[in-house]
PDB file of C-alpha atoms in Angstrom:
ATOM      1  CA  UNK J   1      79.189 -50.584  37.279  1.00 80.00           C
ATOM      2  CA  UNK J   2      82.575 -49.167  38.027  1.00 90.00           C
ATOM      3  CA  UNK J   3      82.926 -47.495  41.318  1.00 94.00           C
ATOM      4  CA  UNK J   4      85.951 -45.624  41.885  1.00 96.00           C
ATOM      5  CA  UNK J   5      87.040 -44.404  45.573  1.00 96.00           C
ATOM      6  CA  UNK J   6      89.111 -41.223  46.559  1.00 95.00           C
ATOM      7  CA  UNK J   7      91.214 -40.281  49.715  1.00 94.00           C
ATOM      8  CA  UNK J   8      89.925 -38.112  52.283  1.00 93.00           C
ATOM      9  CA  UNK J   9      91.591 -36.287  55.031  1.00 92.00           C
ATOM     10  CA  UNK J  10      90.360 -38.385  57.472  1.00 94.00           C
ATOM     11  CA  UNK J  11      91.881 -41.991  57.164  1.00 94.00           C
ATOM     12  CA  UNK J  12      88.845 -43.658  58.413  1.00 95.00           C
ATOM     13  CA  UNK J  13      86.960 -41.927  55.707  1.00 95.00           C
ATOM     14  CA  UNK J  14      86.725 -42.913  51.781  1.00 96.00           C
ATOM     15  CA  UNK J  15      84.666 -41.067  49.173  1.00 96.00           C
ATOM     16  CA  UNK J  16      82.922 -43.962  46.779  1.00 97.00           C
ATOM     17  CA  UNK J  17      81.910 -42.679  42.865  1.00 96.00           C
ATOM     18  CA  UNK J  18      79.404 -44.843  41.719  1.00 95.00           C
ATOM     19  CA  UNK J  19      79.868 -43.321  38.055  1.00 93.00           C
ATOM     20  CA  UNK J  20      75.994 -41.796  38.574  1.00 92.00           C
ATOM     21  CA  UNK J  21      74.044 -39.425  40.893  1.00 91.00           C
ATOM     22  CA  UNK J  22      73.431 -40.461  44.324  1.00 92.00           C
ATOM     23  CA  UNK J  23      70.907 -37.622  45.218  1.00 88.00           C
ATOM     24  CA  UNK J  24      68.644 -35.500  42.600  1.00 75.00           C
ATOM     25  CA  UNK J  25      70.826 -32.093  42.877  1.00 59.00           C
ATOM     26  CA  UNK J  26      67.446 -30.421  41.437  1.00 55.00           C
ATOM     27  CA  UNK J  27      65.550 -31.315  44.269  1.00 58.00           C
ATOM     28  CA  UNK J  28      65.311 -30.179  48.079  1.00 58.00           C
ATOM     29  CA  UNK J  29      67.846 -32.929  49.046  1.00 63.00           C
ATOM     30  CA  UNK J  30      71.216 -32.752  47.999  1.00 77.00           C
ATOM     31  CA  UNK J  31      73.335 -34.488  50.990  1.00 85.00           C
ATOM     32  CA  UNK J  32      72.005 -37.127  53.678  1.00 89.00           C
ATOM     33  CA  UNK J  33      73.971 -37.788  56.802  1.00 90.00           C
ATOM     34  CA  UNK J  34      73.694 -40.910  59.448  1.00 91.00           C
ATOM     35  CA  UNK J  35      75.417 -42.954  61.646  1.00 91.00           C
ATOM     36  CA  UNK J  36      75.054 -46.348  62.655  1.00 87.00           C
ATOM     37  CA  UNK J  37      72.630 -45.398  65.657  1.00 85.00           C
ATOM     38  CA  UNK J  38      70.189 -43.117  63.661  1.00 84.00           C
ATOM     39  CA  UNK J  39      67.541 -45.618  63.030  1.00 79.00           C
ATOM     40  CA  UNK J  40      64.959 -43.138  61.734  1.00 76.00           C
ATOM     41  CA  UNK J  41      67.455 -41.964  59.570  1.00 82.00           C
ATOM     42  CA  UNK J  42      68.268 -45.313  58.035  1.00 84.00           C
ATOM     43  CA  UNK J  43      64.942 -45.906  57.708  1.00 80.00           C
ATOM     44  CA  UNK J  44      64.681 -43.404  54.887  1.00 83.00           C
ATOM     45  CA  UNK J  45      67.419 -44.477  52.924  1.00 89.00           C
ATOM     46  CA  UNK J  46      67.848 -47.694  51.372  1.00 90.00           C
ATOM     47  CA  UNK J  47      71.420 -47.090  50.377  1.00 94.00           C
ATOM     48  CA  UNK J  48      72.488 -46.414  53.966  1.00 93.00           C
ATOM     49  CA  UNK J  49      70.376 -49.375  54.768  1.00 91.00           C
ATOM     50  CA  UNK J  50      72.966 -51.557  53.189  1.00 93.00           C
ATOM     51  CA  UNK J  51      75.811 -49.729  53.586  1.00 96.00           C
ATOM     52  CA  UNK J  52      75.178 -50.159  57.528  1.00 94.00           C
ATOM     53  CA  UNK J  53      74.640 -54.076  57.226  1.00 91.00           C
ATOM     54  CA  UNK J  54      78.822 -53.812  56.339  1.00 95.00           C
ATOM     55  CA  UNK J  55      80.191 -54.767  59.627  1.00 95.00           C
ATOM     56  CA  UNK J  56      82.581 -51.495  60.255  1.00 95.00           C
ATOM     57  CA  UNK J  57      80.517 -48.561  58.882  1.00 96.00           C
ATOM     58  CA  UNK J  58      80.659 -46.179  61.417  1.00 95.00           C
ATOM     59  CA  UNK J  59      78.663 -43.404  59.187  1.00 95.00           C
ATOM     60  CA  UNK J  60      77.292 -42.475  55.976  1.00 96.00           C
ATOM     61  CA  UNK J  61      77.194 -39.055  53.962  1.00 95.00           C
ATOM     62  CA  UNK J  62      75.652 -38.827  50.418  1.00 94.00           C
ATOM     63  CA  UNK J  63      76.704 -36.140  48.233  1.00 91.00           C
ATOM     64  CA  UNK J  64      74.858 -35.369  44.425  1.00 89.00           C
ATOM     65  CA  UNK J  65      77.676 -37.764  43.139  1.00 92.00           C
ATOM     66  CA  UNK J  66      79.223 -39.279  45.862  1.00 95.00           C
ATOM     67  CA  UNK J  67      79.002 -41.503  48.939  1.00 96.00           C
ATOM     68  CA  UNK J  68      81.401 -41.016  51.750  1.00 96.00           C
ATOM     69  CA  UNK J  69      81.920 -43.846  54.469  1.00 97.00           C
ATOM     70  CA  UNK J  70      83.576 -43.444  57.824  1.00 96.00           C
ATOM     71  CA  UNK J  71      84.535 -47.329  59.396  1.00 96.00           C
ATOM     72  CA  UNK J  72      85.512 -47.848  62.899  1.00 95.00           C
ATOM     73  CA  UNK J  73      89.305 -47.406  63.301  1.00 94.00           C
ATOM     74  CA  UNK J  74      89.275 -51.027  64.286  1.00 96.00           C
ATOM     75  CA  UNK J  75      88.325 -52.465  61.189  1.00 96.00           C
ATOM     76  CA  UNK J  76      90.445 -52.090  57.821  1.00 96.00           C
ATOM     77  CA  UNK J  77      89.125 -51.187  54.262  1.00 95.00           C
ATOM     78  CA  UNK J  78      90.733 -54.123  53.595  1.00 93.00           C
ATOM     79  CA  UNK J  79      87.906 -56.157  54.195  1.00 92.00           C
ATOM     80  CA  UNK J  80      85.194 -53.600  54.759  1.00 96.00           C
ATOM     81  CA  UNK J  81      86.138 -51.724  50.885  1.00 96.00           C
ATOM     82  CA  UNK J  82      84.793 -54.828  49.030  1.00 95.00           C
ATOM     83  CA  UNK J  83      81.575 -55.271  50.805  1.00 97.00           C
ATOM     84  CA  UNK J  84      80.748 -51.604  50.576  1.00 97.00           C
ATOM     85  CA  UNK J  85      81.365 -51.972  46.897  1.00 96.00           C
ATOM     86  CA  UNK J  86      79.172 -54.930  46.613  1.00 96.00           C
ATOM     87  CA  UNK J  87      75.947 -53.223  48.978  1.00 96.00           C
ATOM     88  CA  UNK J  88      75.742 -49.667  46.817  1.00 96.00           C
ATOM     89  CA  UNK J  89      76.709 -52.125  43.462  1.00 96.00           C
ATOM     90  CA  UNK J  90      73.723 -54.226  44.652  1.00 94.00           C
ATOM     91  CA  UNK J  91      71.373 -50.961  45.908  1.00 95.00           C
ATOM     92  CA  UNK J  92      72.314 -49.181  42.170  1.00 93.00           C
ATOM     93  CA  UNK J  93      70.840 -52.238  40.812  1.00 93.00           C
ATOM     94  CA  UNK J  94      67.741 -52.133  42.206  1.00 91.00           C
ATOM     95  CA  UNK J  95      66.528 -49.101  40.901  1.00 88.00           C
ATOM     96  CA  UNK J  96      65.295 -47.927  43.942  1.00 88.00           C
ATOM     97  CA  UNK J  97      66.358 -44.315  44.974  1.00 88.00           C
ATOM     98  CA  UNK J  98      69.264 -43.592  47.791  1.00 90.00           C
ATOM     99  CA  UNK J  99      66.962 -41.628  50.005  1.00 88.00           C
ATOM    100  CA  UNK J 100      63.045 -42.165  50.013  1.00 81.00           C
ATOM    101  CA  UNK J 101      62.068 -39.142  52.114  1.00 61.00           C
ATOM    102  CA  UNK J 102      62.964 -35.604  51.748  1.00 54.00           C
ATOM    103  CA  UNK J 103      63.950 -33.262  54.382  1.00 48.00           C
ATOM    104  CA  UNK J 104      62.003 -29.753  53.635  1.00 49.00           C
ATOM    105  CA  UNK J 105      64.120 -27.217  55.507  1.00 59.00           C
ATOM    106  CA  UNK J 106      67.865 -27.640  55.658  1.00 71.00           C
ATOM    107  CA  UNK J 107      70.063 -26.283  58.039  1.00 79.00           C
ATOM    108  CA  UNK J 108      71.033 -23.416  56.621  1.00 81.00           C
ATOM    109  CA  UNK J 109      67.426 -22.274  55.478  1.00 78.00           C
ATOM    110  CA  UNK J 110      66.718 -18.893  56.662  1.00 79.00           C
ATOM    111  CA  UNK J 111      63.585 -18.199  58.260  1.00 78.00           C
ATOM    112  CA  UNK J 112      61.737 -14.662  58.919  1.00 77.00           C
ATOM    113  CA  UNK J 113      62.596 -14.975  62.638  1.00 80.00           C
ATOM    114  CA  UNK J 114      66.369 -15.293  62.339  1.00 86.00           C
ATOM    115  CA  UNK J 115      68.309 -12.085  63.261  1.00 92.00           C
ATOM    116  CA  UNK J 116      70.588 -10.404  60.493  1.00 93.00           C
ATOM    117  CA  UNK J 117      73.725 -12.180  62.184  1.00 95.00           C
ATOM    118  CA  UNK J 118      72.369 -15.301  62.128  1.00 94.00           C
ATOM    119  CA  UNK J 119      71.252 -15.244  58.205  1.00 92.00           C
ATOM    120  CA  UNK J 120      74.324 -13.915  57.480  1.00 94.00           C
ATOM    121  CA  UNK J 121      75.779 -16.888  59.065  1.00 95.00           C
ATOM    122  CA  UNK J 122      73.763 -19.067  57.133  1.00 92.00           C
ATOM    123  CA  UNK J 123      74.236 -17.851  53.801  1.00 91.00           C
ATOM    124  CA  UNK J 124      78.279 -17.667  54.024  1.00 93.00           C
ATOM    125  CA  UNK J 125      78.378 -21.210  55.414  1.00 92.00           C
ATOM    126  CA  UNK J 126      75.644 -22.463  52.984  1.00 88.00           C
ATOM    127  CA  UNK J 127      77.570 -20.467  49.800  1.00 89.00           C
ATOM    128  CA  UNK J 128      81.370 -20.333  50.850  1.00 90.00           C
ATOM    129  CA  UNK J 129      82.183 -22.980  53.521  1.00 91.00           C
ATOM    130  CA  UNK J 130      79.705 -25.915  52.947  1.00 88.00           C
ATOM    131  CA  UNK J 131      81.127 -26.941  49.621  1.00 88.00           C
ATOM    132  CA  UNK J 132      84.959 -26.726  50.629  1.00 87.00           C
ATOM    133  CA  UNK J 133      84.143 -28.728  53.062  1.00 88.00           C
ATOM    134  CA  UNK J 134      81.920 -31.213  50.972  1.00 87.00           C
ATOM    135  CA  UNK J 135      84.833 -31.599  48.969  1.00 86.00           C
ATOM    136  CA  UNK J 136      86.622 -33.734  51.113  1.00 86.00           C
ATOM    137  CA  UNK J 137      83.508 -36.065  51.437  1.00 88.00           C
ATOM    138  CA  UNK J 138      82.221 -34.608  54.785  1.00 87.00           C
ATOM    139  CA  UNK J 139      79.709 -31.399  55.683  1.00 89.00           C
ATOM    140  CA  UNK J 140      79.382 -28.790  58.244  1.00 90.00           C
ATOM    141  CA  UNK J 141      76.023 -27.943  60.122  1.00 90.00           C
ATOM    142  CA  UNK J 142      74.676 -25.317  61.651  1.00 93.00           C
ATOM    143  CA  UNK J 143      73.603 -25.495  64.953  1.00 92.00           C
ATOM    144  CA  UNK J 144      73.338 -22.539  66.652  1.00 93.00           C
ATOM    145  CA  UNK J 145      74.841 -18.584  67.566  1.00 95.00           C
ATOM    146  CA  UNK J 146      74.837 -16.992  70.809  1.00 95.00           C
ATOM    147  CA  UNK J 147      74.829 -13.539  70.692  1.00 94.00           C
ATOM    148  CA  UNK J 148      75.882 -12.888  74.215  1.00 95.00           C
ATOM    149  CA  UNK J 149      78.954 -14.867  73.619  1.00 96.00           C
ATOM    150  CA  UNK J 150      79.455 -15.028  69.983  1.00 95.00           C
ATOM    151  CA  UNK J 151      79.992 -18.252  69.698  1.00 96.00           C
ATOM    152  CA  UNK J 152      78.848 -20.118  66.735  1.00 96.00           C
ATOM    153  CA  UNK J 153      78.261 -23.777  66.872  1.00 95.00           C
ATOM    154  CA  UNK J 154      78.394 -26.376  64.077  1.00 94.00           C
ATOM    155  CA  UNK J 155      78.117 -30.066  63.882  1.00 90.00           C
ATOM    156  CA  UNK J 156      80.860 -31.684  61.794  1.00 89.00           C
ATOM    157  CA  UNK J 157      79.403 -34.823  59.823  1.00 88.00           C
ATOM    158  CA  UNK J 158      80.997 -37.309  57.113  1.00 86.00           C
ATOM    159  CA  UNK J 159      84.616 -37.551  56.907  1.00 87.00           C
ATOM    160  CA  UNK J 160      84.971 -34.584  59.077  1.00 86.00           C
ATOM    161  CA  UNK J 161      84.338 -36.689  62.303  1.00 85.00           C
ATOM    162  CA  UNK J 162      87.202 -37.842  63.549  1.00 83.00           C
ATOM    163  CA  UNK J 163      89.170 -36.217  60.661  1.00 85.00           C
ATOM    164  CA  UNK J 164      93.222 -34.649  62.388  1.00 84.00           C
ATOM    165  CA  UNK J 165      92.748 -31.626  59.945  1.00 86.00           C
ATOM    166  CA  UNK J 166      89.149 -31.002  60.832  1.00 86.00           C
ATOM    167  CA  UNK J 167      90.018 -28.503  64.144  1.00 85.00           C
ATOM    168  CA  UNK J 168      92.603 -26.422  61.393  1.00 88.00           C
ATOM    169  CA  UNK J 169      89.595 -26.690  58.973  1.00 86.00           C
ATOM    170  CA  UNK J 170      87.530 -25.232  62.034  1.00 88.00           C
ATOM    171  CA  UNK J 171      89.497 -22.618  63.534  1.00 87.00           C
ATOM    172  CA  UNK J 172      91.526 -21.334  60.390  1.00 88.00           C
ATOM    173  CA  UNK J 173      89.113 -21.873  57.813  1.00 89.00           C
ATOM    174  CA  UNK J 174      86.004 -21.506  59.074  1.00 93.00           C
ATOM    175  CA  UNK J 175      85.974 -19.355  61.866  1.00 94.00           C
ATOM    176  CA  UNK J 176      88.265 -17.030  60.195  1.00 94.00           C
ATOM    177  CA  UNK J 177      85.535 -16.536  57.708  1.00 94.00           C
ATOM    178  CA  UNK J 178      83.055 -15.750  59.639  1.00 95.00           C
ATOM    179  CA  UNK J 179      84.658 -13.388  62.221  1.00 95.00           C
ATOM    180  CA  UNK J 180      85.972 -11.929  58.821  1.00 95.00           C
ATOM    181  CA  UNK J 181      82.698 -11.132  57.473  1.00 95.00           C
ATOM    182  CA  UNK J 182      80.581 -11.018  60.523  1.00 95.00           C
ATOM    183  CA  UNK J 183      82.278  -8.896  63.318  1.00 95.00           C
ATOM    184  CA  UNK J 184      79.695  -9.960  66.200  1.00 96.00           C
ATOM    185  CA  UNK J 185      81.043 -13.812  65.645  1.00 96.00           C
ATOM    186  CA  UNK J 186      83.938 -14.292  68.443  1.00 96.00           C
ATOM    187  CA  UNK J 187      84.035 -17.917  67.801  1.00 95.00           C
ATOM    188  CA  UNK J 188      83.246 -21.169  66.330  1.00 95.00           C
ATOM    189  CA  UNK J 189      82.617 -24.457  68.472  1.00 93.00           C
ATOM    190  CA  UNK J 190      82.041 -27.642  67.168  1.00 91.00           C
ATOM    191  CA  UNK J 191      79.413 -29.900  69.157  1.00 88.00           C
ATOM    192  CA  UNK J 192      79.633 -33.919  69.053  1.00 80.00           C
TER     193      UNK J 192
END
């Protein structure tokens, strides 16, 4: 197996191509998010099982083709890039699949109670936003619009945490999409 790494904005962050799919893009999951504290998370996927025995892997975000890990800035890929290779060379190899669970609703997954505003929001960061941003090996989440206040909030997950372009990706891209398209959204605030 051949796995070849890319660059990501955020220097703590590398995108890993294991030369095969990660997740089934046909079926209801197509990225998987966790950091080193989200047992019940880890729990469900093998791959980040191993990933998270490296000593330095901060988080893990699986694409349909990709893996992208964030390490602590204190540790080096250096030493952590090699062991990485060797856990997802080692999980590939087992045959067994890199998440066992599936999540049923997704973030953006419109439901008959959400207002026009916020399926609006949904769709444009689900159709426009979301796969910018999974580009550079991270994803954005929705997590919640006040309408008294406009304000949008998002969780930033992947290589986006911790990233130095992820507030320009925020306030430029982003929320200059959304107030573009959606004149009752004032603002977008990322939460930790």
């Amino acid at each position: 197996m051949f796995i070849q790494t890319e660059d990501t904005p955020n220097p703590e962050s590398l995108k890993f191509f294991p030369g095969r799919p990660v997740l089934n893009a046909t079926g209801q999951l197509n990225t998987f998010y966790a950091t080193k504290s989200d047992s019940d998370e880890i729990a469900r996927s093998p791959l980040a099982k191993n990933l998270f025995d490296v000593n330095g892997v901060k988080s893990v975000y699986m694409g349909t083709d990709y893996v992208a890990v964030t390490k602590y800035a204190e540790h080096h890929w250096i030493h952590v890039q090699a062991q990485i290779f060797s856990a997802m060379m080692n999980h590939f190899a087992s045959g067994k699949p890199a998440v066992s669970e599936f999540a049923k609703v997704a973030d953006t997954t419109i439901f008959s109670d959400d207002c026009e505003i916020v399926a609006m929001i949904k769709q444009l960061l689900e159709t426009k936003i979301r796969p910018a941003v999974q580009g550079d090996g991270g994803d954005i989440r929705f997590a919640g619009f006040d309408p008294q206040t406009g304000i949008v909030s998002v969780r930033l997950v992947g290589a986006c945490v911790g990233c130095p372009s992820s507030t320009v990706t925020l306030k430029l891209g982003v929320e200059n999409m959304l107030m573009h398209y959606i004149p009752e959204v004032n603002q977008v605030l990322k939460l930790d």
